[in-house]
Coordinates of C-alpha atoms in Angstrom, one line a residue:
M1 CA 137.4 107.8 125.5
S2 CA 136.1 104.5 127.0
S3 CA 132.5 103.6 126.8
F4 CA 130.8 101.6 129.5
F5 CA 127.1 102.0 128.3
E6 CA 126.2 98.3 128.6
K7 CA 127.1 98.2 132.2
L8 CA 125.4 101.5 133.0
S9 CA 122.3 100.2 131.2
S10 CA 122.3 97.0 133.3
D11 CA 122.8 98.7 136.5
L12 CA 119.9 101.3 135.8
T13 CA 117.7 98.4 134.8
K14 CA 118.3 96.8 138.3
L15 CA 117.4 100.2 139.8
L16 CA 114.1 100.2 137.9
K17 CA 113.3 96.5 138.9
T18 CA 114.0 97.0 142.5
P19 CA 113.2 100.7 143.2
N20 CA 113.7 100.7 147.0
D21 CA 114.6 104.4 147.4
H22 CA 112.0 105.6 144.8
N23 CA 110.4 109.1 145.3
V24 CA 107.9 109.0 142.4
I25 CA 104.7 107.1 142.1
L26 CA 103.3 106.9 138.6
E27 CA 99.7 105.9 138.2
I28 CA 99.1 104.6 134.8
G29 CA 96.0 103.5 133.0
G30 CA 92.2 103.7 133.8
D31 CA 89.8 101.6 136.0
S32 CA 91.9 102.2 139.1
C33 CA 92.0 98.9 141.1
F34 CA 94.4 99.9 143.8
P35 CA 93.4 102.9 146.0
S36 CA 96.8 103.3 147.5
P37 CA 100.4 102.2 146.7
S38 CA 100.4 99.9 149.7
S39 CA 97.6 97.7 148.3
S40 CA 99.1 97.2 144.8
P41 CA 100.8 94.1 143.5
P42 CA 104.6 94.0 143.1
M43 CA 105.7 97.2 141.7
N44 CA 106.8 97.4 137.9
Q45 CA 105.9 93.8 137.5
A46 CA 102.1 93.7 136.5
P47 CA 100.4 91.4 133.9
L48 CA 100.4 92.4 130.4
N49 CA 96.7 92.8 130.2
Q50 CA 96.3 95.0 133.2
R51 CA 94.3 98.2 132.7
F52 CA 95.9 100.0 135.7
R53 CA 99.3 99.9 137.1
I54 CA 101.5 101.6 139.6
F55 CA 105.1 102.2 138.8
K56 CA 107.8 103.3 141.1
A57 CA 110.6 105.6 139.9
H58 CA 113.2 108.1 140.7
S59 CA 112.6 111.8 139.9
A60 CA 116.3 112.5 139.0
I61 CA 116.2 109.9 136.3
L62 CA 112.8 110.9 134.9
R63 CA 113.7 114.6 134.8
A64 CA 117.2 114.0 133.2
R65 CA 115.9 111.7 130.5
C66 CA 112.2 112.9 129.7
P67 CA 111.2 116.6 128.9
F68 CA 107.6 115.8 130.0
F69 CA 108.7 114.7 133.5
E70 CA 111.1 117.6 133.8
A71 CA 108.2 119.8 133.6
A72 CA 105.7 117.7 135.4
L73 CA 107.9 117.0 138.4
S74 CA 108.6 120.8 139.1
S75 CA 107.3 122.1 142.3
E76 CA 104.5 124.1 140.6
W77 CA 102.9 121.1 139.0
V78 CA 103.6 118.0 141.1
K79 CA 101.0 116.5 143.6
K80 CA 102.6 115.1 146.8
E81 CA 101.8 112.6 149.4
G82 CA 104.3 112.9 152.1
S83 CA 107.8 112.5 150.5
L84 CA 106.3 110.9 147.4
M85 CA 105.6 112.7 144.2
I86 CA 102.4 111.4 142.3
I87 CA 101.9 111.5 138.6
K88 CA 98.8 110.2 137.0
K89 CA 98.4 109.3 133.3
P90 CA 95.1 107.6 132.9
N91 CA 95.3 107.8 129.0
I92 CA 98.3 105.6 128.6
E93 CA 98.1 101.9 128.8
P94 CA 100.5 100.2 131.4
R95 CA 102.2 97.7 129.0
I96 CA 103.0 100.8 126.7
F97 CA 104.3 102.8 129.5
D98 CA 106.5 99.8 130.7
I99 CA 108.3 100.1 127.4
V100 CA 108.8 103.9 127.8
L101 CA 110.0 103.6 131.3
T102 CA 112.4 100.9 130.5
Y103 CA 113.8 103.1 127.8
I104 CA 114.0 106.0 130.0
Y105 CA 116.1 104.1 132.5
N106 CA 118.4 101.9 130.3
G107 CA 118.3 103.6 126.8
T108 CA 116.9 100.5 125.1
A109 CA 113.7 99.7 123.4
S110 CA 113.0 96.1 122.1
L111 CA 110.2 96.2 119.5
D112 CA 110.6 92.9 117.8
E113 CA 107.9 91.0 119.7
I114 CA 105.4 93.9 119.9
P115 CA 102.5 94.0 117.4
P116 CA 102.2 97.0 115.0
V117 CA 99.1 98.2 116.8
E118 CA 101.0 98.4 120.0
I119 CA 104.0 100.1 118.4
M120 CA 101.5 102.8 117.2
K121 CA 100.4 103.3 120.8
L122 CA 103.9 103.6 121.8
L123 CA 104.5 106.2 119.2
I124 CA 101.7 108.3 120.4
C125 CA 102.9 107.9 124.0
S126 CA 106.3 108.9 123.2
D127 CA 105.1 112.1 121.5
E128 CA 103.0 112.9 124.5
L129 CA 106.1 112.6 126.8
A130 CA 108.4 114.4 124.2
L131 CA 110.8 111.6 123.7
E132 CA 112.2 112.6 120.3
E133 CA 114.8 109.7 120.1
L134 CA 112.2 107.1 120.8
I135 CA 109.7 108.7 118.4
T136 CA 112.4 108.5 115.6
H137 CA 113.3 104.9 116.4
T138 CA 109.7 103.7 116.7
Q139 CA 108.7 105.4 113.2
E140 CA 111.7 103.8 111.5
F141 CA 111.1 100.4 113.0
L142 CA 107.3 100.5 112.0
I143 CA 108.1 101.5 108.4
K144 CA 110.9 98.9 108.0
N145 CA 109.2 96.0 109.7
H146 CA 105.4 96.4 109.2
Q147 CA 104.9 97.9 105.7
Q148 CA 101.9 95.4 105.0
W149 CA 100.2 96.4 108.2
I150 CA 100.7 100.1 107.4
Q151 CA 99.2 99.6 103.9
S152 CA 96.1 97.8 105.4
N153 CA 95.6 100.6 107.9
V154 CA 97.0 103.6 106.2
L155 CA 93.9 105.8 106.6
S156 CA 93.5 105.1 110.4
I157 CA 97.2 105.6 110.9
L158 CA 97.0 109.0 109.1
E159 CA 94.0 109.9 111.3
Q160 CA 96.2 109.6 114.3
V161 CA 99.5 111.1 113.0
F162 CA 98.5 113.7 110.4
D163 CA 98.5 116.7 112.8
H164 CA 101.6 115.8 114.6
S165 CA 104.9 117.4 113.4
S166 CA 106.9 114.9 115.3
F167 CA 105.7 112.0 113.0
R168 CA 107.0 113.4 109.6
S169 CA 108.6 110.1 108.5
L170 CA 105.4 108.0 109.0
Q171 CA 103.2 110.8 107.5
S172 CA 105.3 111.0 104.3
Y173 CA 105.4 107.2 104.0
C174 CA 101.6 107.0 104.4
V175 CA 101.1 109.7 101.9
E176 CA 103.4 108.1 99.3
L177 CA 101.2 105.0 99.7
L178 CA 98.1 106.8 98.9
I179 CA 99.9 108.5 95.9
S180 CA 101.1 105.2 94.4
T181 CA 98.0 103.2 95.4
P182 CA 94.8 105.8 95.6
S183 CA 92.6 102.8 95.7
L184 CA 93.4 102.7 99.5
L185 CA 91.3 105.9 99.8
S186 CA 88.1 104.0 99.1
K187 CA 88.9 100.7 100.9
N188 CA 87.2 101.8 104.0
T189 CA 84.4 104.4 103.6
K190 CA 84.3 105.2 107.4
E191 CA 88.1 105.8 107.6
F192 CA 87.9 107.8 104.4
L193 CA 85.3 110.1 105.7
N194 CA 87.3 110.5 109.0
I195 CA 90.5 111.8 107.3
E196 CA 91.5 115.5 107.6
E197 CA 90.7 118.0 104.9
G198 CA 94.4 118.8 105.1
L199 CA 95.4 115.4 104.0
L200 CA 93.0 115.5 101.1
F201 CA 94.4 119.0 100.1
E202 CA 97.9 117.5 100.3
L203 CA 97.1 114.7 98.0
L204 CA 95.2 117.0 95.4
E205 CA 97.8 119.5 95.2
R206 CA 100.4 116.9 94.2
D207 CA 101.1 116.8 90.4
D208 CA 102.0 113.0 90.8
F209 CA 98.5 112.2 92.3
N210 CA 97.7 110.9 88.8
K211 CA 96.8 107.3 89.1
M212 CA 93.1 108.1 89.4
E213 CA 91.0 109.6 86.6
E214 CA 90.3 113.2 87.4
I215 CA 86.7 112.6 87.2
E216 CA 87.1 110.0 90.0
I217 CA 89.0 112.6 92.0
W218 CA 85.8 114.7 91.8
D219 CA 83.7 111.8 93.0
L220 CA 86.1 111.3 95.8
I221 CA 85.8 115.0 96.9
L222 CA 82.0 114.9 96.6
R223 CA 81.6 111.8 98.7
W224 CA 84.0 113.2 101.5
G225 CA 81.9 116.3 101.6
V226 CA 78.5 114.7 101.6
G227 CA 79.8 112.1 104.2
N228 CA 81.0 115.0 106.5
C229 CA 77.6 117.0 106.2
V230 CA 75.7 116.5 109.5
G231 CA 72.4 116.6 107.7
L232 CA 73.3 113.9 105.2
C233 CA 75.5 111.4 107.1
D234 CA 74.9 109.8 110.3
N235 CA 77.4 107.3 112.0
V236 CA 74.8 106.4 114.8
C237 CA 73.3 103.1 114.3
G238 CA 69.9 104.1 115.6
D239 CA 68.6 105.3 112.3
D240 CA 65.7 103.8 110.5
A241 CA 67.0 101.0 108.4
D242 CA 64.7 101.9 105.4
D243 CA 66.0 105.5 105.3
V244 CA 69.8 104.8 105.3
N245 CA 72.3 103.2 103.0
D246 CA 75.1 101.4 104.9
I247 CA 78.4 101.9 103.3
G248 CA 81.4 100.6 105.2
D249 CA 79.9 101.2 108.6
V250 CA 78.8 104.8 107.5
K251 CA 75.1 105.3 107.2
I252 CA 74.1 107.9 104.5
K253 CA 70.4 108.7 103.8
N254 CA 69.3 106.7 100.8
D255 CA 67.7 109.5 98.9
R256 CA 71.1 111.5 99.2
T257 CA 73.2 108.4 98.0
K258 CA 70.9 108.1 95.0
D259 CA 71.3 111.9 94.3
I260 CA 75.0 111.4 94.1
K261 CA 74.9 108.5 91.8
N262 CA 72.3 110.1 89.6
H263 CA 73.8 113.5 89.8
N264 CA 70.6 115.0 91.0
V265 CA 70.5 117.7 93.7
E266 CA 67.1 119.1 93.1
N267 CA 66.0 117.6 96.5
W268 CA 68.8 118.9 98.5
T269 CA 67.9 121.8 100.9
D270 CA 69.7 125.1 100.8
S271 CA 71.4 124.4 104.1
E272 CA 72.6 121.0 102.9
T273 CA 74.0 122.4 99.7
Q274 CA 75.7 125.3 101.7
E275 CA 77.3 122.9 104.1
I276 CA 78.7 120.6 101.5
A277 CA 80.0 123.6 99.5
R278 CA 81.7 125.0 102.7
K279 CA 83.3 121.5 103.3
I280 CA 84.7 121.1 99.8
S281 CA 85.4 124.9 98.9
N282 CA 89.3 124.6 99.3
L283 CA 89.5 121.2 97.6
V284 CA 87.7 122.0 94.3
Y285 CA 90.5 124.4 93.2
H286 CA 92.8 121.5 92.9
I287 CA 90.7 119.5 90.5
R288 CA 92.5 119.5 87.0
F289 CA 89.5 120.2 84.7
S290 CA 91.6 119.9 81.5
E291 CA 91.6 116.2 82.2
I292 CA 87.9 115.9 82.5
S293 CA 85.9 115.5 79.2
S294 CA 83.1 117.8 78.2
Q295 CA 80.7 115.0 78.4
D296 CA 81.8 113.9 82.0
F297 CA 81.6 117.7 82.9
S298 CA 78.2 118.1 81.8
S299 CA 76.7 115.0 83.2
K300 CA 78.7 114.5 86.5
I301 CA 79.9 118.0 87.7
E302 CA 77.6 120.7 86.1
P303 CA 74.6 119.4 88.3
F304 CA 76.5 120.4 91.3
S305 CA 77.5 123.8 90.1
K306 CA 76.0 125.3 93.4
L307 CA 78.7 123.7 95.4
F308 CA 81.4 125.7 93.6
P309 CA 82.6 129.2 94.5
A310 CA 80.8 131.6 91.9
A311 CA 84.1 133.0 90.6
L312 CA 85.7 129.6 90.1
W313 CA 82.5 128.2 88.4
N314 CA 82.6 131.0 85.8
E315 CA 86.2 130.2 84.9
I316 CA 85.4 126.5 84.6
Q317 CA 82.5 127.2 82.3
G318 CA 84.7 129.6 80.3
Y319 CA 87.2 127.0 79.9
Y320 CA 84.7 124.4 78.6
D321 CA 83.3 127.0 76.3
S322 CA 86.7 127.7 74.8
S323 CA 89.0 124.9 75.9
N324 CA 91.5 127.7 76.8
Y325 CA 93.3 128.2 80.1
L326 CA 94.6 131.6 79.3
N327 CA 91.7 133.4 80.9
A328 CA 91.3 130.9 83.7
S329 CA 93.8 132.0 86.3
S330 CA 92.3 129.7 89.0
L331 CA 92.6 126.4 86.9
L332 CA 95.5 124.2 87.5
P333 CA 97.4 122.5 84.6
P334 CA 97.2 118.7 84.0
R335 CA 98.9 116.4 86.5
R336 CA 102.3 115.2 85.5
K337 CA 101.9 112.2 83.3
F338 CA 105.0 111.5 81.3
G339 CA 103.9 108.3 79.6
S340 CA 106.6 105.8 80.6
N341 CA 106.0 102.1 80.7
I342 CA 109.3 101.7 82.7
L343 CA 109.9 104.6 85.0
S344 CA 107.7 105.6 88.0
H345 CA 107.7 109.0 89.7
E346 CA 109.9 107.7 92.3
H347 CA 112.6 107.0 89.6
L348 CA 112.0 110.5 88.2
E349 CA 112.7 112.1 91.6
M350 CA 115.9 110.3 92.0
L351 CA 117.0 110.9 88.5
S352 CA 116.2 114.7 88.9
D353 CA 118.5 114.7 92.0
W354 CA 121.3 113.0 90.1
I355 CA 121.1 115.3 87.2
D356 CA 121.4 118.3 89.4
P357 CA 123.5 116.5 91.0
K358 CA 123.1 115.8 94.8
D359 CA 123.7 112.6 96.8
D360 CA 124.8 109.8 94.4
F361 CA 123.6 107.0 96.6
S362 CA 120.0 106.9 97.9
S363 CA 117.0 104.9 99.0
L364 CA 114.0 106.6 97.8
A365 CA 111.0 106.1 100.2
F366 CA 109.3 109.4 100.4
P367 CA 109.6 111.5 97.2
N368 CA 107.8 114.7 98.0
D369 CA 108.8 117.4 95.7
V370 CA 107.7 118.1 92.1
T371 CA 110.5 117.2 89.8
P372 CA 112.3 120.3 88.3
Y373 CA 112.5 118.4 84.9
K374 CA 110.1 117.4 82.1
F375 CA 111.0 113.9 80.7
N376 CA 109.9 114.1 77.0
L377 CA 109.5 110.7 75.6
L378 CA 111.3 110.4 72.2
Y379 CA 111.4 106.7 71.5
R380 CA 109.9 103.4 72.8
A381 CA 111.6 100.4 71.2
S382 CA 108.6 98.1 71.4
D383 CA 106.6 100.7 69.6
E384 CA 109.2 101.0 66.8
S385 CA 109.9 97.2 66.3
F386 CA 113.3 98.0 68.1
S387 CA 114.4 99.9 65.0
L388 CA 117.8 101.4 65.5
K389 CA 117.5 103.5 62.5
T390 CA 114.5 105.3 63.9
L391 CA 116.1 105.6 67.2
H392 CA 119.2 107.5 65.8
E393 CA 117.1 109.6 63.6
R394 CA 115.3 111.0 66.8
I395 CA 118.2 111.2 69.3
D396 CA 121.6 111.8 67.6
C397 CA 121.6 115.5 67.5
L398 CA 119.9 116.2 71.0
P399 CA 121.4 116.7 74.2
N400 CA 120.4 115.6 77.7
I401 CA 119.2 112.2 76.8
I402 CA 118.2 109.5 79.2
V403 CA 118.1 105.8 78.0
V404 CA 116.1 103.3 80.3
S405 CA 115.9 99.5 79.8
K406 CA 113.8 97.0 81.8
V407 CA 115.9 94.0 82.5
S408 CA 114.3 90.5 81.7
G409 CA 113.3 88.1 84.3
S410 CA 114.3 90.4 87.2
T411 CA 112.5 89.5 90.5
E412 CA 113.4 93.1 91.7
E413 CA 112.0 95.0 88.7
E414 CA 115.5 95.9 87.7
I415 CA 116.0 99.0 85.5
V416 CA 119.4 99.9 83.9
G417 CA 120.2 103.1 82.0
G418 CA 122.4 106.2 81.3
Y419 CA 122.3 109.9 80.9
N420 CA 124.1 111.5 78.1
P421 CA 124.1 115.3 78.5
I422 CA 126.0 116.0 75.2
G423 CA 124.2 113.8 72.7
W424 CA 125.5 111.2 70.2
E425 CA 126.7 113.7 67.6
D426 CA 130.6 113.5 67.9
S427 CA 132.2 117.0 67.1
G428 CA 135.6 115.8 67.7
E429 CA 136.1 118.5 70.5
F430 CA 136.0 118.0 74.3
N431 CA 132.8 119.1 76.0
P432 CA 133.1 119.8 79.6
D433 CA 129.4 118.8 80.1
I434 CA 130.5 115.2 79.6
A435 CA 131.4 115.2 83.4
N436 CA 127.6 115.3 84.1
S437 CA 127.0 111.9 82.4
F438 CA 126.3 108.9 84.6
L439 CA 124.9 105.3 84.5
F440 CA 122.3 104.0 86.9
S441 CA 120.3 101.1 88.0
F442 CA 117.2 100.7 90.0
K443 CA 115.8 97.8 92.1
T444 CA 112.5 97.6 94.1
R445 CA 112.5 95.4 97.1
K446 CA 109.2 95.4 99.5
D447 CA 107.7 98.4 97.6
Q448 CA 110.9 100.5 98.2
T449 CA 113.0 101.7 95.5
F450 CA 116.8 101.7 95.6
G451 CA 119.0 103.4 93.2
K452 CA 122.7 103.1 92.2
I453 CA 124.7 105.7 90.1
S454 CA 128.1 105.5 88.4
R455 CA 129.8 108.6 87.1
I456 CA 132.7 109.0 84.7
K457 CA 136.2 108.8 86.2
Q458 CA 137.9 112.1 86.2
A459 CA 140.9 110.7 84.5
M460 CA 138.7 109.4 81.6
L461 CA 136.8 112.5 80.9
D462 CA 138.7 113.3 77.7
K463 CA 138.6 109.7 76.5
V464 CA 135.0 108.5 77.0
K465 CA 132.9 108.1 73.9
F466 CA 129.2 108.0 73.2
D467 CA 129.4 105.9 70.1
S468 CA 126.5 105.3 67.8
K469 CA 128.4 104.1 64.7
I470 CA 127.7 100.5 65.4
G471 CA 124.0 101.1 65.7
L472 CA 123.2 100.5 69.3
V473 CA 123.1 103.1 72.1
C474 CA 126.5 103.2 73.9
F475 CA 127.9 104.7 76.9
G476 CA 131.7 104.8 77.1
S477 CA 132.3 102.0 74.7
S478 CA 131.5 99.0 76.8
D479 CA 130.3 100.3 80.1
L480 CA 126.7 100.2 79.0
R481 CA 125.2 99.2 75.7
I482 CA 121.4 99.1 75.0
G483 CA 120.0 97.3 71.9
G484 CA 122.0 95.7 69.2
I485 CA 122.0 94.7 65.4
L486 CA 121.7 90.9 65.9
R487 CA 120.2 90.8 69.5
R488 CA 117.9 93.9 69.6
K489 CA 116.4 93.1 73.0
S490 CA 119.8 92.8 74.8
G491 CA 122.1 95.0 76.8
Y492 CA 125.7 94.7 77.8
T493 CA 127.8 96.2 80.6
Q494 CA 131.5 96.0 81.4
L495 CA 133.2 98.6 83.6
K496 CA 135.9 100.6 82.0
Y497 CA 135.3 104.6 82.0
Y498 CA 132.8 104.9 84.8
E499 CA 133.6 104.7 88.5
S500 CA 131.6 101.7 89.7
K501 CA 129.5 98.8 88.5
I502 CA 125.7 99.4 88.1
R503 CA 124.9 95.7 87.9
D504 CA 126.1 92.8 90.0
F505 CA 126.8 90.7 87.0
Q506 CA 128.9 92.1 84.1
G507 CA 128.4 91.1 80.4
T508 CA 125.3 90.6 78.4
F509 CA 121.7 90.7 79.7
D510 CA 118.2 90.4 78.1
I511 CA 115.8 93.4 78.2
D512 CA 112.1 93.5 77.7
D513 CA 112.0 97.0 76.3
Y514 CA 113.8 100.4 76.4
E515 CA 112.8 104.0 76.3
V516 CA 114.6 107.3 75.5
F517 CA 113.7 110.7 76.9
Q518 CA 115.0 114.1 76.5
V519 CA 115.2 116.0 79.8
L520 CA 114.2 119.5 79.8
K521 CA 114.2 122.0 82.7
Q522 CA 110.8 123.0 83.8
N523 CA 109.7 126.5 85.1
H524 CA 107.5 126.3 88.3
D525 CA 107.5 129.9 88.9
G526 CA 104.4 130.9 87.1

């Protein structure tokens, strides 16, 4: 079938620019300057900074291309002036709607010259008009081309998109930013206080929200609760300057700010205490108390005991009295901290998928699920003076081993490694689990992690060896070697038994360090 999209798009663009037979008037924006269509400037050609603009359009195209207009132009809804149908959208800026209307007519949306603030407005507008294709494209463009801007404005972005199911990609990207860089939460106090409880809840329930100390997480929850208490926080600038503490455009009464800092709540009224307790009641269950020392608990949490549900507080006290979780059914276990100096949680998510296995080639931007595996660190070369004797004493008899090495001098934080499901103890018999072995590499570009995997060729399954006789860690003889007798901080790769190269350059490479893990299946059912 032939395709003539470009000609069709061009013809419909002409129809938009010279809408002589239009039957719809679209009044877009506020501060209406033009009481009637006849007194307006040239249609569909207004200045970029105009706050109000009238567009001419055709109902057949609007209804066919936009679900919102399909409903709005129905006979039950639409306002008519003679033969013209009138639609008013005072909350949409004309320059944003211009992009939308162009997309509706010709199926294109050029965002290259549009600043990210305007792209966000386009995203919100697209959602209001139910333009799913444009929503998807706009999110992808924003994430790909404006990552630094997103990072600088992550909280205000989440405030706009968190409750919109259409914005899953942008939501996930922003949440992952906060997981990897939790300091962004405290960068702007006003924006932090404005975030939804649901967002805090999502962060706190994540096992990989572990780059803050748990006592800092408690302080975060407390400040959010106090900042959202009407009696303690006032965003209006008319307060007495002597009675308020200005923190990032948010004014909190000085005595209450000091109370938080000094862990003193004796001066709080019952109503203030009850309101804060209500605000944080769902969040405190997700504090991992096993990671908070008894000293910090006594000095920084115990003074605020009235903010906790009574049953939960009893369990917390019982834990600190006995340091035992067995009788504390409401308390969560520690967050996932696997102790690697090389791998991140993004890497763990991808490795877990490959062990299962699922897709072999992936770009990991939004890891959301808790990994089904525990990565138990057995050996770190730099901690053992790169001793091969110690290495093999710890790993040779164990199955499900992952070796990871950090390549020296890489501008893309290159990591190279391999997974051995059968161990380095050669029984002389073929083990079918060998088919699950793979080599891999990771690179990081612009804060996004990319992974590559190479599995054993089917024809080589009965030939490949995991050799340890020569001392170093070896996958398939030459496909990947880590460590060495003479050059302990080196690696080597030369394709033979595996399907594809994991490095652009074959041969010897230098490494800064390497680590060895045993992979154990985790039980998340109870």
